[in-house]
Amino acid sequence: MGPGPCNPYPEAVEALGRPLLGHLDPEFLAILDETCARLRTVFRTANERTLPVSGTGSAGMEAAFVNTVADGDVVVVGVNGLFGERMCDVAGRCGARVVRVDSPWGAPVDPEPVLDAARRHQAKVIAAVHAETSTGAVSDIAALGAGKGDALLLMDCVTSIAGIPVEVDEWAVDIAYAGTQKCLGVPPGLAPLTIGERAWERRIERPRSWYLDLGMIGDYTGAARKYHHTAPVAMVASLHGGLGAILDEGLTAAHARHEACGRALQAGLEEMGLKLFASEGHRLPELTTVSVPDGVDAAAVRRALLERFSIEIGGGVGQYAATVWRIGCMGHTARPRNVTMLLGALGEILGR
Ligand code: PLP
C-alpha cells in the first residue's frame, strides 16, 4: 500500500542514482562488507556467512534448499499458504523426500505436528515461512527451533525481516533468507541470506546449482575476493541505503512503527464493518488480509484505489483470489498518513 505501486525508503532510491562503481572497486567492496554487517543486525545473528544473494527472494529459497538437501533427504515443511507450497516444490526439485504438514490458510503453522513428523521421518531439514504473505499469518519459528532435535531449521523471513522481530540466533535457525522489497523497503532484486555453522558443516559440497552454490561466499564476500559473478552493484548500494535508514531509525523503532500502523489499519477496517481473514492473535501488522464483502467486485475496488488514489493493494491468492484483499503496510509505506489515506479511499469506494 502506498502512493504508487512501489515506494522504497528514499535512501534506497537515492543510492540507485549514484555513479556506478565497478564490482571489484574497493569502494564497492567496503559497501558490500557494511551491507553484510547491517544484514547481521536485522537478521539478529552473529553468522559470519550472511550476504545478499543476487536474485529475488525465490533465489534465496532455492539457495537455502539446494545447499542443504541431497537426493532422498527428508524435508518436513509446515505449509499454511502459497510460499510454504513453493518450499515443497523447490525442496522436491532438489531431490528431497518432502513431508508436508498442512495448517489451514489464514492460521499459523502448528509446530507440534511438524516436529512430530520430523521425529518420525528423521528429517534432515524442517522448513517454514515465518510471515505467510499469501494469508497474513505469522508462525512461531522459536517453537520449531526449540524442538528441532538433530534437524536443520530453515526459515523464510521475506515478509517479516525489519517489520516484526526476527531472531535467527535466539530461535536456533540454521539457515534463513529474505527479500528486499517488503519491510526492508528496497526495490526487488536481492535475497539476503544467512547460514550458521551447523548448516554449513552439513551442506552439500557440490550442489546442483552452480550459481547458488553458497561455497561462493568465500569468493564473493570473503577475504579472498575472487570473481564468482558480477555483483549487482546498484542493488547492493540500494540495500545498503535502505538498511541504513532502518538502523538510523532503530530496528526496534521500525518494528514499533509497523505494529502501530498495522494495528491502526486493522482496527479501521473492522470499524468499517469488514472482516479480517487471518486468525486473531496471529495477524501480521505489515500484511493485512481482508475478506471481500459479498457482492463486491474485488478487482474493481483494487482498480479504483490505484486509478483514483494511486494506492495499490494486492488481490488474494489461489482459491482466495477473488475473495480476499491483501494490504501491505511495509517499510517506508508503514506511515500513519498512508493508513489514513487507505481507510478514507476504501471507505469512499465501498460507500461505508
Ligand atoms: N517467500 C515469501 C514469504 C514471499 O512473500 C515471497 C514473495 O512475495 C517469496 C518468498 C518470493 O520472493 P520473490 O517474489 O522476491 O522471488
GROMACS .gro file of C-alpha atoms and ligand atoms in nm:
model
  368
    1MET     CA    1   0.000   0.000   0.000
    2GLY     CA    2   0.123   0.349  -0.068
    3PRO     CA    3   0.115   0.627  -0.320
    4GLY     CA    4   0.216   0.444  -0.637
    5PRO     CA    5   0.284   0.075  -0.658
    6CYS     CA    6   0.641   0.088  -0.526
    7ASN     CA    7   0.763   0.322  -0.257
    8PRO     CA    8   1.101   0.229  -0.108
    9TYR     CA    9   1.297   0.425   0.152
   10PRO     CA   10   1.432   0.747  -0.008
   11GLU     CA   11   1.785   0.640   0.093
   12ALA     CA   12   1.743   0.318  -0.112
   13VAL     CA   13   1.625   0.512  -0.417
   14GLU     CA   14   1.892   0.778  -0.386
   15ALA     CA   15   2.164   0.511  -0.385
   16LEU     CA   16   2.042   0.388  -0.725
   17GLY     CA   17   2.113   0.728  -0.878
   18ARG     CA   18   2.478   0.745  -0.772
   19PRO     CA   19   2.761   0.687  -1.022
   20LEU     CA   20   2.814   0.314  -1.066
   21LEU     CA   21   3.119   0.156  -0.906
   22GLY     CA   22   3.298  -0.146  -1.052
   23HIS     CA   23   3.208  -0.472  -0.881
   24LEU     CA   24   3.565  -0.515  -0.751
   25ASP     CA   25   3.623  -0.147  -0.675
   26PRO     CA   26   3.748  -0.114  -0.315
   27GLU     CA   27   3.478   0.145  -0.250
   28PHE     CA   28   3.209  -0.102  -0.360
   29LEU     CA   29   3.367  -0.383  -0.154
   30ALA     CA   30   3.350  -0.160   0.154
   31ILE     CA   31   2.978  -0.101   0.084
   32LEU     CA   32   2.928  -0.476   0.040
   33ASP     CA   33   3.106  -0.552   0.369
   34GLU     CA   34   2.898  -0.295   0.552
   35THR     CA   35   2.580  -0.431   0.390
   36CYS     CA   36   2.662  -0.781   0.521
   37ALA     CA   37   2.724  -0.636   0.869
   38ARG     CA   38   2.393  -0.450   0.857
   39LEU     CA   39   2.218  -0.770   0.747
   40ARG     CA   40   2.358  -0.948   1.054
   41THR     CA   41   2.193  -0.679   1.265
   42VAL     CA   42   1.849  -0.717   1.106
   43PHE     CA   43   1.868  -1.099   1.099
   44ARG     CA   44   1.985  -1.077   1.464
   45THR     CA   45   2.270  -1.320   1.403
   46ALA     CA   46   2.643  -1.346   1.451
   47ASN     CA   47   2.666  -1.576   1.146
   48GLU     CA   48   2.976  -1.482   0.954
   49ARG     CA   49   2.819  -1.617   0.636
   50THR     CA   50   2.550  -1.356   0.582
   51LEU     CA   51   2.517  -1.195   0.241
   52PRO     CA   52   2.280  -1.066  -0.026
   53VAL     CA   53   2.229  -1.343  -0.283
   54SER     CA   54   2.197  -1.197  -0.634
   55GLY     CA   55   1.836  -1.277  -0.720
   56THR     CA   56   1.492  -1.223  -0.570
   57GLY     CA   57   1.351  -1.388  -0.257
   58SER     CA   58   1.285  -1.708  -0.450
   59ALA     CA   59   1.657  -1.730  -0.529
   60GLY     CA   60   1.715  -1.717  -0.152
   61MET     CA   61   1.466  -2.001  -0.108
   62GLU     CA   62   1.633  -2.207  -0.379
   63ALA     CA   63   1.983  -2.135  -0.239
   64ALA     CA   64   1.872  -2.245   0.108
   65PHE     CA   65   1.738  -2.580  -0.017
   66VAL     CA   66   1.988  -2.663  -0.289
   67ASN     CA   67   2.278  -2.622  -0.047
   68THR     CA   68   2.128  -2.835   0.230
   69VAL     CA   69   1.926  -3.108   0.056
   70ALA     CA   70   2.057  -3.412  -0.132
   71ASP     CA   71   1.864  -3.688  -0.309
   72GLY     CA   72   1.643  -3.876  -0.066
   73ASP     CA   73   1.687  -3.640   0.230
   74VAL     CA   74   1.365  -3.589   0.423
   75VAL     CA   75   1.242  -3.231   0.439
   76VAL     CA   76   0.940  -3.157   0.658
   77VAL     CA   77   0.760  -2.840   0.552
   78GLY     CA   78   0.494  -2.664   0.759
   79VAL     CA   79   0.254  -2.531   0.495
   80ASN     CA   80  -0.009  -2.262   0.559
   81GLY     CA   81  -0.009  -2.076   0.229
   82LEU     CA   82   0.143  -2.026  -0.114
   83PHE     CA   83   0.504  -1.979  -0.005
   84GLY     CA   84   0.504  -2.294   0.207
   85GLU     CA   85   0.376  -2.472  -0.103
   86ARG     CA   86   0.660  -2.318  -0.305
   87MET     CA   87   0.905  -2.455  -0.047
   88CYS     CA   88   0.769  -2.807  -0.109
   89ASP     CA   89   0.813  -2.763  -0.484
   90VAL     CA   90   1.169  -2.631  -0.451
   91ALA     CA   91   1.273  -2.898  -0.197
   92GLY     CA   92   1.127  -3.170  -0.424
   93ARG     CA   93   1.325  -3.040  -0.722
   94CYS     CA   94   1.640  -3.068  -0.507
   95GLY     CA   95   1.565  -3.440  -0.469
   96ALA     CA   96   1.410  -3.425  -0.121
   97ARG     CA   97   1.150  -3.664   0.008
   98VAL     CA   98   0.905  -3.393   0.109
   99VAL     CA   99   0.675  -3.447   0.407
  100ARG     CA  100   0.416  -3.174   0.400
  101VAL     CA  101   0.228  -3.082   0.719
  102ASP     CA  102  -0.065  -2.853   0.641
  103SER     CA  103  -0.241  -2.595   0.852
  104PRO     CA  104  -0.544  -2.405   0.721
  105TRP     CA  105  -0.472  -2.091   0.518
  106GLY     CA  106  -0.504  -1.791   0.748
  107ALA     CA  107  -0.389  -1.991   1.053
  108PRO     CA  108  -0.027  -2.022   1.171
  109VAL     CA  109   0.185  -2.333   1.113
  110ASP     CA  110   0.110  -2.570   1.402
  111PRO     CA  111   0.454  -2.660   1.545
  112GLU     CA  112   0.363  -2.989   1.718
  113PRO     CA  113   0.260  -3.196   1.414
  114VAL     CA  114   0.556  -3.054   1.221
  115LEU     CA  115   0.800  -3.157   1.495
  116ASP     CA  116   0.629  -3.492   1.531
  117ALA     CA  117   0.666  -3.559   1.155
  118ALA     CA  118   1.031  -3.452   1.172
  119ARG     CA  119   1.097  -3.702   1.452
  120ARG     CA  120   0.911  -3.986   1.284
  121HIS     CA  121   1.079  -3.939   0.949
  122GLN     CA  122   1.422  -3.841   1.083
  123ALA     CA  123   1.414  -3.519   0.886
  124LYS     CA  124   1.732  -3.354   0.772
  125VAL     CA  125   1.555  -3.020   0.735
  126ILE     CA  126   1.247  -2.860   0.891
  127ALA     CA  127   1.123  -2.562   0.691
  128ALA     CA  128   0.858  -2.297   0.747
  129VAL     CA  129   0.761  -1.948   0.641
  130HIS     CA  130   0.768  -1.701   0.930
  131ALA     CA  131   0.530  -1.447   0.773
  132GLU     CA  132   0.298  -1.601   0.509
  133THR     CA  133   0.241  -1.321   0.261
  134SER     CA  134  -0.042  -1.508   0.090
  135THR     CA  135  -0.258  -1.509   0.405
  136GLY     CA  136  -0.119  -1.252   0.651
  137ALA     CA  137  -0.047  -1.507   0.928
  138VAL     CA  138   0.266  -1.522   1.146
  139SER     CA  139   0.405  -1.855   1.269
  140ASP     CA  140   0.605  -1.947   1.578
  141ILE     CA  141   0.954  -2.025   1.449
  142ALA     CA  142   1.102  -2.027   1.801
  143ALA     CA  143   0.888  -2.334   1.885
  144LEU     CA  144   1.029  -2.517   1.581
  145GLY     CA  145   1.383  -2.422   1.687
  146ALA     CA  146   1.326  -2.545   2.042
  147GLY     CA  147   1.203  -2.886   1.923
  148LYS     CA  148   1.407  -2.941   1.606
  149GLY     CA  149   1.640  -3.205   1.757
  150ASP     CA  150   1.905  -3.305   1.505
  151ALA     CA  151   1.732  -3.145   1.206
  152LEU     CA  152   1.835  -2.820   1.046
  153LEU     CA  153   1.581  -2.539   1.071
  154LEU     CA  154   1.521  -2.337   0.754
  155MET     CA  155   1.319  -2.014   0.779
  156ASP     CA  156   1.167  -1.787   0.515
  157CYS     CA  157   1.158  -1.436   0.657
  158VAL     CA  158   1.092  -1.249   0.331
  159THR     CA  159   0.797  -1.057   0.472
  160SER     CA  160   0.898  -1.045   0.839
  161ILE     CA  161   1.252  -0.907   0.833
  162ALA     CA  162   1.266  -0.549   0.964
  163GLY     CA  163   0.886  -0.546   1.007
  164ILE     CA  164   0.843  -0.770   1.313
  165PRO     CA  165   1.107  -0.928   1.541
  166VAL     CA  166   1.318  -1.194   1.367
  167GLU     CA  167   1.572  -1.372   1.589
  168VAL     CA  168   1.788  -1.608   1.385
  169ASP     CA  169   2.031  -1.699   1.664
  170GLU     CA  170   1.786  -1.697   1.957
  171TRP     CA  171   1.538  -1.919   1.769
  172ALA     CA  172   1.814  -2.163   1.664
  173VAL     CA  173   1.751  -2.108   1.293
  174ASP     CA  174   2.025  -2.271   1.083
  175ILE     CA  175   1.956  -2.104   0.751
  176ALA     CA  176   1.727  -1.815   0.661
  177TYR     CA  177   1.659  -1.598   0.361
  178ALA     CA  178   1.467  -1.278   0.296
  179GLY     CA  179   1.377  -1.040   0.014
  180THR     CA  180   1.446  -0.671  -0.022
  181GLN     CA  181   1.109  -0.543  -0.140
  182LYS     CA  182   0.900  -0.592   0.171
  183CYS     CA  183   0.978  -0.437   0.513
  184LEU     CA  184   1.339  -0.367   0.413
  185GLY     CA  185   1.187  -0.105   0.183
  186VAL     CA  186   1.430  -0.157  -0.107
  187PRO     CA  187   1.348  -0.241  -0.472
  188PRO     CA  188   1.326  -0.613  -0.550
  189GLY     CA  189   1.635  -0.795  -0.675
  190LEU     CA  190   1.837  -0.935  -0.384
  191ALA     CA  191   1.785  -1.213  -0.133
  192PRO     CA  192   1.961  -1.155   0.200
  193LEU     CA  193   2.067  -1.495   0.332
  194THR     CA  194   2.236  -1.619   0.646
  195ILE     CA  195   2.375  -1.967   0.721
  196GLY     CA  196   2.509  -2.085   1.056
  197GLU     CA  197   2.786  -2.332   1.140
  198ARG     CA  198   2.563  -2.643   1.175
  199ALA     CA  199   2.412  -2.596   0.832
  200TRP     CA  200   2.749  -2.504   0.684
  201GLU     CA  201   2.906  -2.826   0.813
  202ARG     CA  202   2.623  -3.034   0.670
  203ARG     CA  203   2.586  -2.851   0.341
  204ILE     CA  204   2.608  -3.025   0.006
  205GLU     CA  205   2.966  -3.000  -0.116
  206ARG     CA  206   2.870  -2.977  -0.481
  207PRO     CA  207   2.509  -2.856  -0.504
  208ARG     CA  208   2.317  -2.897  -0.826
  209SER     CA  209   2.314  -2.523  -0.883
  210TRP     CA  210   2.643  -2.359  -0.979
  211TYR     CA  211   2.511  -2.005  -0.939
  212LEU     CA  212   2.356  -2.060  -0.597
  213ASP     CA  213   2.641  -2.266  -0.453
  214LEU     CA  214   2.699  -2.099  -0.117
  215GLY     CA  215   3.062  -2.204  -0.142
  216MET     CA  216   3.076  -1.888  -0.350
  217ILE     CA  217   3.060  -1.687  -0.030
  218GLY     CA  218   3.436  -1.712   0.017
  219ASP     CA  219   3.480  -1.585  -0.337
  220TYR     CA  220   3.225  -1.312  -0.336
  221THR     CA  221   3.207  -1.165   0.011
  222GLY     CA  222   3.505  -1.318   0.193
  223ALA     CA  223   3.865  -1.207   0.218
  224ALA     CA  224   3.974  -1.390  -0.100
  225ARG     CA  225   3.753  -1.170  -0.323
  226LYS     CA  226   3.779  -1.396  -0.623
  227TYR     CA  227   3.538  -1.329  -0.907
  228HIS     CA  228   3.234  -1.556  -0.891
  229HIS     CA  229   2.971  -1.349  -1.069
  230THR     CA  230   2.935  -0.979  -1.133
  231ALA     CA  231   2.770  -0.839  -0.824
  232PRO     CA  232   2.465  -0.622  -0.895
  233VAL     CA  233   2.640  -0.315  -0.758
  234ALA     CA  234   2.348  -0.073  -0.781
  235MET     CA  235   2.117  -0.311  -0.598
  236VAL     CA  236   2.372  -0.371  -0.323
  237ALA     CA  237   2.413   0.006  -0.285
  238SER     CA  238   2.035   0.041  -0.264
  239LEU     CA  239   2.009  -0.231   0.001
  240HIS     CA  240   2.291  -0.061   0.191
  241GLY     CA  241   2.092   0.264   0.182
  242GLY     CA  242   1.765   0.103   0.293
  243LEU     CA  243   1.935  -0.081   0.579
  244GLY     CA  244   2.100   0.247   0.679
  245ALA     CA  245   1.759   0.414   0.702
  246ILE     CA  246   1.625   0.131   0.919
  247LEU     CA  247   1.924   0.124   1.152
  248ASP     CA  248   1.926   0.504   1.185
  249GLU     CA  249   1.565   0.482   1.295
  250GLY     CA  250   1.649   0.180   1.513
  251LEU     CA  251   1.530  -0.174   1.444
  252THR     CA  252   1.301  -0.174   1.748
  253ALA     CA  253   1.152   0.160   1.645
  254ALA     CA  254   1.093   0.027   1.292
  255HIS     CA  255   0.911  -0.276   1.439
  256ALA     CA  256   0.702  -0.046   1.660
  257ARG     CA  257   0.610   0.171   1.360
  258HIS     CA  258   0.494  -0.135   1.162
  259GLU     CA  259   0.299  -0.261   1.464
  260ALA     CA  260   0.126   0.074   1.524
  261CYS     CA  261   0.035   0.125   1.157
  262GLY     CA  262  -0.080  -0.231   1.102
  263ARG     CA  263  -0.298  -0.241   1.411
  264ALA     CA  264  -0.450   0.103   1.330
  265LEU     CA  265  -0.527  -0.023   0.980
  266GLN     CA  266  -0.686  -0.343   1.112
  267ALA     CA  267  -0.895  -0.152   1.367
  268GLY     CA  268  -1.010   0.093   1.098
  269LEU     CA  269  -1.110  -0.188   0.863
  270GLU     CA  270  -1.311  -0.359   1.136
  271GLU     CA  271  -1.479  -0.029   1.227
  272MET     CA  272  -1.586  -0.013   0.862
  273GLY     CA  273  -1.759  -0.349   0.914
  274LEU     CA  274  -1.502  -0.550   0.717
  275LYS     CA  275  -1.388  -0.895   0.831
  276LEU     CA  276  -1.018  -0.972   0.867
  277PHE     CA  277  -0.910  -1.303   0.713
  278ALA     CA  278  -0.610  -1.421   0.921
  279SER     CA  279  -0.677  -1.580   1.261
  280GLU     CA  280  -0.697  -1.338   1.550
  281GLY     CA  281  -0.378  -1.335   1.756
  282HIS     CA  282  -0.170  -1.443   1.454
  283ARG     CA  283  -0.211  -1.141   1.229
  284LEU     CA  284   0.090  -0.973   1.078
  285PRO     CA  285   0.090  -0.595   1.120
  286GLU     CA  286   0.273  -0.544   0.789
  287LEU     CA  287   0.034  -0.752   0.575
  288THR     CA  288  -0.336  -0.738   0.645
  289THR     CA  289  -0.581  -0.972   0.476
  290VAL     CA  290  -0.946  -0.875   0.446
  291SER     CA  291  -1.244  -1.078   0.327
  292VAL     CA  292  -1.410  -0.906   0.033
  293PRO     CA  293  -1.773  -0.829   0.130
  294ASP     CA  294  -2.044  -1.025  -0.055
  295GLY     CA  295  -2.148  -0.867  -0.382
  296VAL     CA  296  -1.836  -0.652  -0.412
  297ASP     CA  297  -1.614  -0.687  -0.722
  298ALA     CA  298  -1.269  -0.729  -0.563
  299ALA     CA  299  -1.074  -0.641  -0.877
  300ALA     CA  300  -1.283  -0.331  -0.949
  301VAL     CA  301  -1.214  -0.195  -0.599
  302ARG     CA  302  -0.839  -0.252  -0.642
  303ARG     CA  303  -0.850  -0.078  -0.978
  304ALA     CA  304  -1.037   0.220  -0.832
  305LEU     CA  305  -0.785   0.250  -0.548
  306LEU     CA  306  -0.499   0.255  -0.798
  307GLU     CA  307  -0.656   0.480  -1.060
  308ARG     CA  308  -0.832   0.730  -0.832
  309PHE     CA  309  -0.599   0.735  -0.532
  310SER     CA  310  -0.266   0.588  -0.656
  311ILE     CA  311  -0.287   0.323  -0.385
  312GLU     CA  312  -0.202  -0.036  -0.471
  313ILE     CA  313  -0.335  -0.326  -0.268
  314GLY     CA  314  -0.298  -0.694  -0.355
  315GLY     CA  315  -0.559  -0.948  -0.452
  316GLY     CA  316  -0.598  -1.282  -0.280
  317VAL     CA  317  -0.403  -1.592  -0.377
  318GLY     CA  318  -0.515  -1.934  -0.503
  319GLN     CA  319  -0.871  -2.018  -0.405
  320TYR     CA  320  -0.896  -1.677  -0.233
  321ALA     CA  321  -0.809  -1.479  -0.548
  322ALA     CA  322  -1.147  -1.307  -0.569
  323THR     CA  323  -1.249  -1.315  -0.203
  324VAL     CA  324  -0.954  -1.166  -0.015
  325TRP     CA  325  -0.760  -0.839  -0.038
  326ARG     CA  326  -0.404  -0.817   0.089
  327ILE     CA  327  -0.295  -0.477   0.215
  328GLY     CA  328   0.076  -0.428   0.267
  329CYS     CA  329   0.196  -0.169   0.516
  330MET     CA  330   0.569  -0.228   0.488
  331GLY     CA  331   0.897  -0.044   0.510
  332HIS     CA  332   0.872   0.320   0.410
  333THR     CA  333   0.498   0.292   0.344
  334ALA     CA  334   0.424   0.193   0.705
  335ARG     CA  335   0.327   0.551   0.799
  336PRO     CA  336   0.011   0.675   0.973
  337ARG     CA  337  -0.072   0.905   0.679
  338ASN     CA  338  -0.088   0.607   0.442
  339VAL     CA  339  -0.320   0.422   0.679
  340THR     CA  340  -0.550   0.725   0.698
  341MET     CA  341  -0.543   0.763   0.320
  342LEU     CA  342  -0.622   0.397   0.253
  343LEU     CA  343  -0.907   0.387   0.504
  344GLY     CA  344  -1.058   0.706   0.361
  345ALA     CA  345  -1.022   0.590   0.000
  346LEU     CA  346  -1.158   0.240   0.063
  347GLY     CA  347  -1.447   0.379   0.269
  348GLU     CA  348  -1.539   0.614  -0.015
  349ILE     CA  349  -1.523   0.342  -0.282
  350LEU     CA  350  -1.726   0.096  -0.073
  351GLY     CA  351  -1.969   0.367   0.047
  352ARG     CA  352  -1.901   0.284   0.414
  353PLP     N1  353   0.856  -1.603   0.038
  353PLP     C1  354   0.762  -1.514   0.076
  353PLP     C2  355   0.703  -1.525   0.213
  353PLP     C3  356   0.721  -1.414  -0.012
  353PLP     O1  357   0.627  -1.326   0.026
  353PLP     C4  358   0.779  -1.406  -0.140
  353PLP     C5  359   0.736  -1.304  -0.234
  353PLP     O2  360   0.642  -1.231  -0.214
  353PLP     C6  361   0.876  -1.500  -0.174
  353PLP     C7  362   0.913  -1.597  -0.084
  353PLP     C8  363   0.939  -1.498  -0.309
  353PLP     O3  364   1.009  -1.379  -0.328
  353PLP     P1  365   1.030  -1.315  -0.473
  353PLP     O4  366   0.894  -1.289  -0.530
  353PLP     O5  367   1.107  -1.189  -0.442
  353PLP     O6  368   1.108  -1.411  -0.554
   0.00000   0.00000   0.00000
